[in-house]
Amino acid sequence: MSASDISFLAYLISSSPAGLSADFTTLTEADLDPGDVTVRVQYASINFKDALAATGKGKIIRRFPCVGGIDATGVVESSGAPKFKPGDAVIVHSHGFGVSHHGGYAARARVPAAWVNRLPPGMSALEGITLGVAGYTAALAIDLMELNGLAPDKGKVVVNGATGGVASVSIDLLAQRGYHVVAVTGKPAEADYLRKLGASEVLASAEMPAGNKPLETALWQGAVDSLGGAPLGALTRSMQKDGVIGSIGNAAGLDFSASVMPFILRGVRLIGVNSDNDPELRDRIWKRLGSDMRPKHLAQIARVIPFGELPRAIEAVVAGKARGRAVIDVGSDKA
Ligand SMILES: NC(=O)c1ccc[n+]([C@@H]2O[C@H](COP(=O)([O-])OP(=O)(O)OC[C@H]3O[C@@H](n4cnc5c(N)ncnc54)[C@H](OP(=O)(O)O)[C@@H]3O)[C@@H](O)[C@H]2O)c1
């Protein structure tokens, strides 16, 4: 039997006149999209974007049918790119993965080499996917924010959507770097979890200042924003002079309302953070995640879920009920 005849389980998102559907199916390597590197997938994860994609709550998928999963870790089986060789432990994420090209919810993935990074030395496949796109984006945000003036001695850094994947890793990284982190969450019952990651203070979302003046009391030198929408507008109004906001996500909405006053009177910097990067930047950030930005609390952040429970776990993420990173054990190949 050749490799292309071996069948494996995949979670496929399809579209029909009746609407979008997602279910387990069986594929072979011949069904995979073209690419330089074939990976035996061990773990994938459920990012907010994956949950929107698989339920049709967001128009994420750009090619049907498509195996979902925008990140995965595993081992290189074969490579036409000199940068990788069989046996390399790697992570695949971003660009078209799980969006316009079959993604990580399958035991095999074949992708362009530019979407692949070697895992940092000593980092397991489980630790790598616990970071995944979320951890990569958190590290990228902090890297960009520090390039724009963020520093531990300048004041508090607020992290909203705090129990989410991006936010959990951000809290861990910021606390290790000496920042006073204020975690803001819709799940105040998770305060212990957030403190263990390194938050100095935990606020319920309802406790965030709600004033609507162009400039409110200056509270934060930094903000890692997973939410967009009204919470992002509120952040612009309560930043200190020269404060830096990393705009990462849209869990609370796409549009936000703000005036120019924070930008022209306080010098507030609104930094866009996008994980679709070229190989040089990806290499630099993954190197940092293996060295000076290596998180300490990945075991607390990960929740490992059997492949067969993926659909139920996706519903929990859509409902905002999940905590940390939902890691899918694809390698066990059972549904
Ligand atoms: N820019 C990029 O390249 C990039 C990369 C990765 C992720 N993202 C985006 O970043 C955001 C976070 O991603 P993630 O994977 O960390 O998501 P996640 O794990 O699902 O976490 C999102 C968190 O936001 C809060 N939340 C959820 N729904 C909400 C709602 N309707 N209103 C207010 N808060 C809500 C919840 O935290 P609490 O209950 O603790 O408040 C939830 O845990 C998403 O919008 C995602 O698309 C962007």
PDB file of N, CA, C and O in Angstrom, residues 199-270:
ATOM      1  N   ALA A 199      -1.594  37.273  36.592  1.00  0.00           N
ATOM      2  CA  ALA A 199      -2.311  38.552  36.702  1.00  0.00           C
ATOM      3  C   ALA A 199      -2.161  39.097  38.115  1.00  0.00           C
ATOM      4  O   ALA A 199      -2.323  38.373  39.090  1.00  0.00           O
ATOM      5  N   SER A 200      -1.857  40.411  38.232  1.00  0.00           N
ATOM      6  CA  SER A 200      -1.776  41.053  39.549  1.00  0.00           C
ATOM      7  C   SER A 200      -3.154  41.449  40.036  1.00  0.00           C
ATOM      8  O   SER A 200      -3.391  41.522  41.241  1.00  0.00           O
ATOM      9  N   GLU A 201      -4.047  41.779  39.103  1.00  0.00           N
ATOM     10  CA  GLU A 201      -5.419  42.150  39.452  1.00  0.00           C
ATOM     11  C   GLU A 201      -6.351  41.461  38.460  1.00  0.00           C
ATOM     12  O   GLU A 201      -5.995  41.276  37.293  1.00  0.00           O
ATOM     13  N   VAL A 202      -7.560  41.132  38.917  1.00  0.00           N
ATOM     14  CA  VAL A 202      -8.585  40.575  38.026  1.00  0.00           C
ATOM     15  C   VAL A 202      -9.833  41.447  38.175  1.00  0.00           C
ATOM     16  O   VAL A 202     -10.295  41.691  39.288  1.00  0.00           O
ATOM     17  N   LEU A 203     -10.346  41.932  37.055  1.00  0.00           N
ATOM     18  CA  LEU A 203     -11.571  42.734  37.053  1.00  0.00           C
ATOM     19  C   LEU A 203     -12.643  42.009  36.258  1.00  0.00           C
ATOM     20  O   LEU A 203     -12.342  41.413  35.209  1.00  0.00           O
ATOM     21  N   ALA A 204     -13.884  42.070  36.734  1.00  0.00           N
ATOM     22  CA  ALA A 204     -14.998  41.599  35.907  1.00  0.00           C
ATOM     23  C   ALA A 204     -15.214  42.627  34.794  1.00  0.00           C
ATOM     24  O   ALA A 204     -14.999  43.830  35.011  1.00  0.00           O
ATOM     25  N   SER A 205     -15.642  42.172  33.627  1.00  0.00           N
ATOM     26  CA  SER A 205     -15.848  43.098  32.494  1.00  0.00           C
ATOM     27  C   SER A 205     -16.729  44.274  32.915  1.00  0.00           C
ATOM     28  O   SER A 205     -16.492  45.415  32.510  1.00  0.00           O
ATOM     29  N   ALA A 206     -17.752  43.987  33.739  1.00  0.00           N
ATOM     30  CA  ALA A 206     -18.690  45.041  34.154  1.00  0.00           C
ATOM     31  C   ALA A 206     -18.012  46.104  35.010  1.00  0.00           C
ATOM     32  O   ALA A 206     -18.554  47.207  35.183  1.00  0.00           O
ATOM     33  N   GLU A 207     -16.837  45.814  35.558  1.00  0.00           N
ATOM     34  CA  GLU A 207     -16.120  46.792  36.406  1.00  0.00           C
ATOM     35  C   GLU A 207     -15.241  47.735  35.588  1.00  0.00           C
ATOM     36  O   GLU A 207     -14.635  48.645  36.143  1.00  0.00           O
ATOM     37  N   MET A 208     -15.145  47.485  34.283  1.00  0.00           N
ATOM     38  CA  MET A 208     -14.320  48.375  33.454  1.00  0.00           C
ATOM     39  C   MET A 208     -14.977  49.747  33.377  1.00  0.00           C
ATOM     40  O   MET A 208     -16.206  49.845  33.288  1.00  0.00           O
ATOM     41  N   PRO A 209     -14.177  50.834  33.393  1.00  0.00           N
ATOM     42  CA  PRO A 209     -14.759  52.174  33.318  1.00  0.00           C
ATOM     43  C   PRO A 209     -15.628  52.294  32.065  1.00  0.00           C
ATOM     44  O   PRO A 209     -15.237  51.863  30.984  1.00  0.00           O
ATOM     45  N   ALA A 210     -16.831  52.886  32.254  1.00  0.00           N
ATOM     46  CA  ALA A 210     -17.787  52.916  31.148  1.00  0.00           C
ATOM     47  C   ALA A 210     -18.009  54.320  30.604  1.00  0.00           C
ATOM     48  O   ALA A 210     -18.872  54.531  29.763  1.00  0.00           O
ATOM     49  N   GLY A 211     -17.239  55.324  31.105  1.00  0.00           N
ATOM     50  CA  GLY A 211     -17.430  56.709  30.657  1.00  0.00           C
ATOM     51  C   GLY A 211     -17.296  56.826  29.150  1.00  0.00           C
ATOM     52  O   GLY A 211     -16.577  56.051  28.512  1.00  0.00           O
ATOM     53  N   ASN A 212     -17.983  57.810  28.583  1.00  0.00           N
ATOM     54  CA  ASN A 212     -18.010  57.929  27.124  1.00  0.00           C
ATOM     55  C   ASN A 212     -17.402  59.229  26.618  1.00  0.00           C
ATOM     56  O   ASN A 212     -17.581  59.597  25.466  1.00  0.00           O
ATOM     57  N   LYS A 213     -16.650  59.935  27.523  1.00  0.00           N
ATOM     58  CA  LYS A 213     -15.990  61.166  27.077  1.00  0.00           C
ATOM     59  C   LYS A 213     -14.805  60.794  26.177  1.00  0.00           C
ATOM     60  O   LYS A 213     -14.237  59.709  26.321  1.00  0.00           O
ATOM     61  N   PRO A 214     -14.386  61.681  25.294  1.00  0.00           N
ATOM     62  CA  PRO A 214     -13.246  61.337  24.422  1.00  0.00           C
ATOM     63  C   PRO A 214     -12.004  60.937  25.216  1.00  0.00           C
ATOM     64  O   PRO A 214     -11.256  60.056  24.806  1.00  0.00           O
ATOM     65  N   LEU A 215     -11.812  61.602  26.399  1.00  0.00           N
ATOM     66  CA  LEU A 215     -10.696  61.229  27.270  1.00  0.00           C
ATOM     67  C   LEU A 215     -11.234  60.966  28.665  1.00  0.00           C
ATOM     68  O   LEU A 215     -11.854  61.845  29.270  1.00  0.00           O
ATOM     69  N   GLU A 216     -11.029  59.773  29.162  1.00  0.00           N
ATOM     70  CA  GLU A 216     -11.420  59.423  30.528  1.00  0.00           C
ATOM     71  C   GLU A 216     -10.141  59.342  31.375  1.00  0.00           C
ATOM     72  O   GLU A 216      -9.036  59.549  30.869  1.00  0.00           O
ATOM     73  N   THR A 217     -10.278  59.004  32.658  1.00  0.00           N
ATOM     74  CA  THR A 217      -9.102  58.861  33.527  1.00  0.00           C
ATOM     75  C   THR A 217      -8.101  57.899  32.871  1.00  0.00           C
ATOM     76  O   THR A 217      -8.478  56.822  32.401  1.00  0.00           O
ATOM     77  N   ALA A 218      -6.831  58.320  32.866  1.00  0.00           N
ATOM     78  CA  ALA A 218      -5.785  57.506  32.221  1.00  0.00           C
ATOM     79  C   ALA A 218      -5.374  56.372  33.164  1.00  0.00           C
ATOM     80  O   ALA A 218      -4.862  56.630  34.258  1.00  0.00           O
ATOM     81  N   LEU A 219      -5.616  55.138  32.755  1.00  0.00           N
ATOM     82  CA  LEU A 219      -5.395  53.987  33.645  1.00  0.00           C
ATOM     83  C   LEU A 219      -4.303  53.042  33.170  1.00  0.00           C
ATOM     84  O   LEU A 219      -3.650  52.386  33.980  1.00  0.00           O
ATOM     85  N   TRP A 220      -4.139  52.937  31.855  1.00  0.00           N
ATOM     86  CA  TRP A 220      -3.314  51.837  31.338  1.00  0.00           C
ATOM     87  C   TRP A 220      -2.205  52.369  30.434  1.00  0.00           C
ATOM     88  O   TRP A 220      -2.444  53.205  29.589  1.00  0.00           O
ATOM     89  N   GLN A 221      -1.000  51.810  30.599  1.00  0.00           N
ATOM     90  CA  GLN A 221       0.055  52.129  29.611  1.00  0.00           C
ATOM     91  C   GLN A 221      -0.004  51.167  28.437  1.00  0.00           C
ATOM     92  O   GLN A 221       0.517  51.433  27.359  1.00  0.00           O
ATOM     93  N   GLY A 222      -0.641  50.009  28.648  1.00  0.00           N
ATOM     94  CA  GLY A 222      -0.725  49.022  27.570  1.00  0.00           C
ATOM     95  C   GLY A 222      -2.046  48.278  27.630  1.00  0.00           C
ATOM     96  O   GLY A 222      -2.657  48.159  28.702  1.00  0.00           O
ATOM     97  N   ALA A 223      -2.494  47.792  26.465  1.00  0.00           N
ATOM     98  CA  ALA A 223      -3.731  46.994  26.420  1.00  0.00           C
ATOM     99  C   ALA A 223      -3.571  45.941  25.334  1.00  0.00           C
ATOM    100  O   ALA A 223      -3.214  46.262  24.197  1.00  0.00           O
ATOM    101  N   VAL A 224      -3.826  44.682  25.717  1.00  0.00           N
ATOM    102  CA  VAL A 224      -3.831  43.592  24.733  1.00  0.00           C
ATOM    103  C   VAL A 224      -5.300  43.278  24.495  1.00  0.00           C
ATOM    104  O   VAL A 224      -5.984  42.743  25.377  1.00  0.00           O
ATOM    105  N   ASP A 225      -5.796  43.637  23.318  1.00  0.00           N
ATOM    106  CA  ASP A 225      -7.236  43.605  23.062  1.00  0.00           C
ATOM    107  C   ASP A 225      -7.630  42.447  22.155  1.00  0.00           C
ATOM    108  O   ASP A 225      -7.324  42.446  20.963  1.00  0.00           O
ATOM    109  N   SER A 226      -8.355  41.474  22.731  1.00  0.00           N
ATOM    110  CA  SER A 226      -8.883  40.349  21.947  1.00  0.00           C
ATOM    111  C   SER A 226     -10.310  40.603  21.496  1.00  0.00           C
ATOM    112  O   SER A 226     -10.885  39.782  20.811  1.00  0.00           O
ATOM    113  N   LEU A 227     -10.904  41.718  21.924  1.00  0.00           N
ATOM    114  CA  LEU A 227     -12.354  41.864  21.792  1.00  0.00           C
ATOM    115  C   LEU A 227     -12.814  42.786  20.678  1.00  0.00           C
ATOM    116  O   LEU A 227     -13.878  42.569  20.098  1.00  0.00           O
ATOM    117  N   GLY A 228     -12.075  43.860  20.374  1.00  0.00           N
ATOM    118  CA  GLY A 228     -12.603  44.839  19.416  1.00  0.00           C
ATOM    119  C   GLY A 228     -13.890  45.446  19.959  1.00  0.00           C
ATOM    120  O   GLY A 228     -14.119  45.488  21.171  1.00  0.00           O
ATOM    121  N   GLY A 229     -14.787  45.903  19.073  1.00  0.00           N
ATOM    122  CA  GLY A 229     -16.094  46.410  19.467  1.00  0.00           C
ATOM    123  C   GLY A 229     -16.017  47.494  20.536  1.00  0.00           C
ATOM    124  O   GLY A 229     -15.032  48.233  20.646  1.00  0.00           O
ATOM    125  N   ALA A 230     -17.087  47.581  21.340  1.00  0.00           N
ATOM    126  CA  ALA A 230     -17.167  48.630  22.370  1.00  0.00           C
ATOM    127  C   ALA A 230     -15.995  48.577  23.362  1.00  0.00           C
ATOM    128  O   ALA A 230     -15.482  49.627  23.758  1.00  0.00           O
ATOM    129  N   PRO A 231     -15.525  47.376  23.778  1.00  0.00           N
ATOM    130  CA  PRO A 231     -14.395  47.376  24.720  1.00  0.00           C
ATOM    131  C   PRO A 231     -13.140  48.055  24.152  1.00  0.00           C
ATOM    132  O   PRO A 231     -12.403  48.716  24.901  1.00  0.00           O
ATOM    133  N   LEU A 232     -12.914  47.950  22.860  1.00  0.00           N
ATOM    134  CA  LEU A 232     -11.737  48.613  22.272  1.00  0.00           C
ATOM    135  C   LEU A 232     -11.928  50.130  22.287  1.00  0.00           C
ATOM    136  O   LEU A 232     -11.002  50.879  22.620  1.00  0.00           O
ATOM    137  N   GLY A 233     -13.144  50.574  21.961  1.00  0.00           N
ATOM    138  CA  GLY A 233     -13.416  52.009  22.038  1.00  0.00           C
ATOM    139  C   GLY A 233     -13.144  52.541  23.441  1.00  0.00           C
ATOM    140  O   GLY A 233     -12.512  53.584  23.616  1.00  0.00           O
ATOM    141  N   ALA A 234     -13.593  51.802  24.455  1.00  0.00           N
ATOM    142  CA  ALA A 234     -13.390  52.230  25.853  1.00  0.00           C
ATOM    143  C   ALA A 234     -11.903  52.277  26.193  1.00  0.00           C
ATOM    144  O   ALA A 234     -11.455  53.176  26.909  1.00  0.00           O
ATOM    145  N   LEU A 235     -11.138  51.324  25.686  1.00  0.00           N
ATOM    146  CA  LEU A 235      -9.693  51.328  25.961  1.00  0.00           C
ATOM    147  C   LEU A 235      -9.037  52.598  25.428  1.00  0.00           C
ATOM    148  O   LEU A 235      -8.197  53.196  26.098  1.00  0.00           O
ATOM    149  N   THR A 236      -9.413  53.018  24.204  1.00  0.00           N
ATOM    150  CA  THR A 236      -8.760  54.214  23.633  1.00  0.00           C
ATOM    151  C   THR A 236      -8.914  55.398  24.569  1.00  0.00           C
ATOM    152  O   THR A 236      -8.018  56.227  24.682  1.00  0.00           O
ATOM    153  N   ARG A 237     -10.072  55.475  25.276  1.00  0.00           N
ATOM    154  CA  ARG A 237     -10.362  56.636  26.130  1.00  0.00           C
ATOM    155  C   ARG A 237      -9.614  56.603  27.449  1.00  0.00           C
ATOM    156  O   ARG A 237      -9.494  57.623  28.119  1.00  0.00           O
ATOM    157  N   SER A 238      -9.123  55.431  27.855  1.00  0.00           N
ATOM    158  CA  SER A 238      -8.537  55.336  29.206  1.00  0.00           C
ATOM    159  C   SER A 238      -7.054  54.964  29.172  1.00  0.00           C
ATOM    160  O   SER A 238      -6.523  54.450  30.161  1.00  0.00           O
ATOM    161  N   MET A 239      -6.391  55.236  28.040  1.00  0.00           N
ATOM    162  CA  MET A 239      -4.948  54.969  27.967  1.00  0.00           C
ATOM    163  C   MET A 239      -4.160  56.157  28.525  1.00  0.00           C
ATOM    164  O   MET A 239      -4.553  57.307  28.397  1.00  0.00           O
ATOM    165  N   GLN A 240      -3.009  55.848  29.125  1.00  0.00           N
ATOM    166  CA  GLN A 240      -2.086  56.897  29.580  1.00  0.00           C
ATOM    167  C   GLN A 240      -1.442  57.569  28.375  1.00  0.00           C
ATOM    168  O   GLN A 240      -1.528  57.068  27.248  1.00  0.00           O
ATOM    169  N   LYS A 241      -0.699  58.644  28.662  1.00  0.00           N
ATOM    170  CA  LYS A 241       0.085  59.298  27.617  1.00  0.00           C
ATOM    171  C   LYS A 241       1.053  58.274  26.998  1.00  0.00           C
ATOM    172  O   LYS A 241       1.695  57.509  27.728  1.00  0.00           O
ATOM    173  N   ASP A 242       1.122  58.262  25.673  1.00  0.00           N
ATOM    174  CA  ASP A 242       1.988  57.342  24.921  1.00  0.00           C
ATOM    175  C   ASP A 242       1.655  55.867  25.165  1.00  0.00           C
ATOM    176  O   ASP A 242       2.497  54.987  24.954  1.00  0.00           O
ATOM    177  N   GLY A 243       0.431  55.600  25.628  1.00  0.00           N
ATOM    178  CA  GLY A 243       0.016  54.207  25.834  1.00  0.00           C
ATOM    179  C   GLY A 243      -0.082  53.448  24.516  1.00  0.00           C
ATOM    180  O   GLY A 243      -0.234  54.046  23.443  1.00  0.00           O
ATOM    181  N   VAL A 244       0.022  52.123  24.613  1.00  0.00           N
ATOM    182  CA  VAL A 244       0.045  51.283  23.409  1.00  0.00           C
ATOM    183  C   VAL A 244      -1.049  50.220  23.504  1.00  0.00           C
ATOM    184  O   VAL A 244      -1.118  49.476  24.488  1.00  0.00           O
ATOM    185  N   ILE A 245      -1.884  50.153  22.457  1.00  0.00           N
ATOM    186  CA  ILE A 245      -2.913  49.112  22.382  1.00  0.00           C
ATOM    187  C   ILE A 245      -2.527  48.144  21.260  1.00  0.00           C
ATOM    188  O   ILE A 245      -2.254  48.570  20.139  1.00  0.00           O
ATOM    189  N   GLY A 246      -2.501  46.855  21.564  1.00  0.00           N
ATOM    190  CA  GLY A 246      -2.342  45.837  20.516  1.00  0.00           C
ATOM    191  C   GLY A 246      -3.731  45.345  20.145  1.00  0.00           C
ATOM    192  O   GLY A 246      -4.405  44.715  20.958  1.00  0.00           O
ATOM    193  N   SER A 247      -4.177  45.646  18.929  1.00  0.00           N
ATOM    194  CA  SER A 247      -5.508  45.213  18.476  1.00  0.00           C
ATOM    195  C   SER A 247      -5.369  43.858  17.793  1.00  0.00           C
ATOM    196  O   SER A 247      -4.808  43.754  16.701  1.00  0.00           O
ATOM    197  N   ILE A 248      -5.876  42.817  18.467  1.00  0.00           N
ATOM    198  CA  ILE A 248      -5.689  41.445  17.984  1.00  0.00           C
ATOM    199  C   ILE A 248      -6.986  40.836  17.475  1.00  0.00           C
ATOM    200  O   ILE A 248      -6.988  40.136  16.467  1.00  0.00           O
ATOM    201  N   GLY A 249      -8.101  41.080  18.203  1.00  0.00           N
ATOM    202  CA  GLY A 249      -9.279  40.274  17.894  1.00  0.00           C
ATOM    203  C   GLY A 249     -10.583  41.034  17.864  1.00  0.00           C
ATOM    204  O   GLY A 249     -10.626  42.256  18.037  1.00  0.00           O
ATOM    205  N   ASN A 250     -11.634  40.272  17.628  1.00  0.00           N
ATOM    206  CA  ASN A 250     -12.962  40.854  17.429  1.00  0.00           C
ATOM    207  C   ASN A 250     -14.052  40.043  18.134  1.00  0.00           C
ATOM    208  O   ASN A 250     -15.192  39.998  17.663  1.00  0.00           O
ATOM    209  N   ALA A 251     -13.703  39.393  19.265  1.00  0.00           N
ATOM    210  CA  ALA A 251     -14.686  38.521  19.922  1.00  0.00           C
ATOM    211  C   ALA A 251     -15.939  39.288  20.338  1.00  0.00           C
ATOM    212  O   ALA A 251     -17.019  38.707  20.436  1.00  0.00           O
ATOM    213  N   ALA A 252     -15.820  40.600  20.572  1.00  0.00           N
ATOM    214  CA  ALA A 252     -17.003  41.385  20.975  1.00  0.00           C
ATOM    215  C   ALA A 252     -17.569  42.195  19.818  1.00  0.00           C
ATOM    216  O   ALA A 252     -18.607  42.832  19.974  1.00  0.00           O
ATOM    217  N   GLY A 253     -16.895  42.231  18.675  1.00  0.00           N
ATOM    218  CA  GLY A 253     -17.460  42.965  17.534  1.00  0.00           C
ATOM    219  C   GLY A 253     -16.392  43.521  16.607  1.00  0.00           C
ATOM    220  O   GLY A 253     -15.223  43.633  16.973  1.00  0.00           O
ATOM    221  N   LEU A 254     -16.841  43.845  15.395  1.00  0.00           N
ATOM    222  CA  LEU A 254     -15.908  44.340  14.375  1.00  0.00           C
ATOM    223  C   LEU A 254     -15.716  45.851  14.468  1.00  0.00           C
ATOM    224  O   LEU A 254     -14.626  46.357  14.202  1.00  0.00           O
ATOM    225  N   ASP A 255     -16.766  46.571  14.798  1.00  0.00           N
ATOM    226  CA  ASP A 255     -16.706  48.039  14.753  1.00  0.00           C
ATOM    227  C   ASP A 255     -16.462  48.605  16.144  1.00  0.00           C
ATOM    228  O   ASP A 255     -16.942  48.067  17.132  1.00  0.00           O
ATOM    229  N   PHE A 256     -15.721  49.705  16.189  1.00  0.00           N
ATOM    230  CA  PHE A 256     -15.588  50.397  17.463  1.00  0.00           C
ATOM    231  C   PHE A 256     -15.674  51.895  17.219  1.00  0.00           C
ATOM    232  O   PHE A 256     -15.412  52.373  16.111  1.00  0.00           O
ATOM    233  N   SER A 257     -16.036  52.605  18.285  1.00  0.00           N
ATOM    234  CA  SER A 257     -16.228  54.038  18.162  1.00  0.00           C
ATOM    235  C   SER A 257     -15.193  54.737  19.049  1.00  0.00           C
ATOM    236  O   SER A 257     -15.028  54.381  20.218  1.00  0.00           O
ATOM    237  N   ALA A 258     -14.492  55.706  18.487  1.00  0.00           N
ATOM    238  CA  ALA A 258     -13.475  56.442  19.250  1.00  0.00           C
ATOM    239  C   ALA A 258     -13.318  57.814  18.623  1.00  0.00           C
ATOM    240  O   ALA A 258     -13.720  58.025  17.483  1.00  0.00           O
ATOM    241  N   SER A 259     -12.750  58.746  19.384  1.00  0.00           N
ATOM    242  CA  SER A 259     -12.417  60.047  18.787  1.00  0.00           C
ATOM    243  C   SER A 259     -10.910  60.081  18.557  1.00  0.00           C
ATOM    244  O   SER A 259     -10.179  59.192  19.013  1.00  0.00           O
ATOM    245  N   VAL A 260     -10.450  61.106  17.866  1.00  0.00           N
ATOM    246  CA  VAL A 260      -9.004  61.215  17.636  1.00  0.00           C
ATOM    247  C   VAL A 260      -8.281  61.745  18.875  1.00  0.00           C
ATOM    248  O   VAL A 260      -7.045  61.720  18.918  1.00  0.00           O
ATOM    249  N   MET A 261      -9.032  62.231  19.884  1.00  0.00           N
ATOM    250  CA  MET A 261      -8.391  62.885  21.031  1.00  0.00           C
ATOM    251  C   MET A 261      -7.307  62.044  21.711  1.00  0.00           C
ATOM    252  O   MET A 261      -6.225  62.553  21.994  1.00  0.00           O
ATOM    253  N   PRO A 262      -7.569  60.743  21.997  1.00  0.00           N
ATOM    254  CA  PRO A 262      -6.498  59.965  22.640  1.00  0.00           C
ATOM    255  C   PRO A 262      -5.224  59.918  21.799  1.00  0.00           C
ATOM    256  O   PRO A 262      -4.116  59.865  22.344  1.00  0.00           O
ATOM    257  N   PHE A 263      -5.386  59.961  20.478  1.00  0.00           N
ATOM    258  CA  PHE A 263      -4.218  59.828  19.595  1.00  0.00           C
ATOM    259  C   PHE A 263      -3.447  61.144  19.493  1.00  0.00           C
ATOM    260  O   PHE A 263      -2.223  61.156  19.531  1.00  0.00           O
ATOM    261  N   ILE A 264      -4.199  62.278  19.414  1.00  0.00           N
ATOM    262  CA  ILE A 264      -3.483  63.545  19.206  1.00  0.00           C
ATOM    263  C   ILE A 264      -3.126  64.252  20.514  1.00  0.00           C
ATOM    264  O   ILE A 264      -2.201  65.041  20.554  1.00  0.00           O
ATOM    265  N   LEU A 265      -3.858  63.952  21.618  1.00  0.00           N
ATOM    266  CA  LEU A 265      -3.535  64.630  22.887  1.00  0.00           C
ATOM    267  C   LEU A 265      -2.731  63.754  23.838  1.00  0.00           C
ATOM    268  O   LEU A 265      -2.014  64.262  24.689  1.00  0.00           O
ATOM    269  N   ARG A 266      -2.878  62.436  23.713  1.00  0.00           N
ATOM    270  CA  ARG A 266      -2.121  61.551  24.609  1.00  0.00           C
ATOM    271  C   ARG A 266      -1.089  60.715  23.852  1.00  0.00           C
ATOM    272  O   ARG A 266      -0.374  59.922  24.463  1.00  0.00           O
ATOM    273  N   GLY A 267      -1.070  60.837  22.550  1.00  0.00           N
ATOM    274  CA  GLY A 267      -0.076  60.073  21.763  1.00  0.00           C
ATOM    275  C   GLY A 267      -0.311  58.574  21.811  1.00  0.00           C
ATOM    276  O   GLY A 267       0.624  57.772  21.648  1.00  0.00           O
ATOM    277  N   VAL A 268      -1.572  58.180  22.036  1.00  0.00           N
ATOM    278  CA  VAL A 268      -1.881  56.742  22.126  1.00  0.00           C
ATOM    279  C   VAL A 268      -1.571  56.065  20.793  1.00  0.00           C
ATOM    280  O   VAL A 268      -1.845  56.609  19.721  1.00  0.00           O
ATOM    281  N   ARG A 269      -0.974  54.871  20.876  1.00  0.00           N
ATOM    282  CA  ARG A 269      -0.591  54.122  19.668  1.00  0.00           C
ATOM    283  C   ARG A 269      -1.478  52.885  19.546  1.00  0.00           C
ATOM    284  O   ARG A 269      -1.507  52.053  20.453  1.00  0.00           O
ATOM    285  N   LEU A 270      -2.172  52.785  18.441  1.00  0.00           N
ATOM    286  CA  LEU A 270      -3.044  51.632  18.190  1.00  0.00           C
ATOM    287  C   LEU A 270      -2.331  50.753  17.166  1.00  0.00           C
ATOM    288  O   LEU A 270      -2.172  51.139  16.008  1.00  0.00           O
TER     289      LEU A 270
END
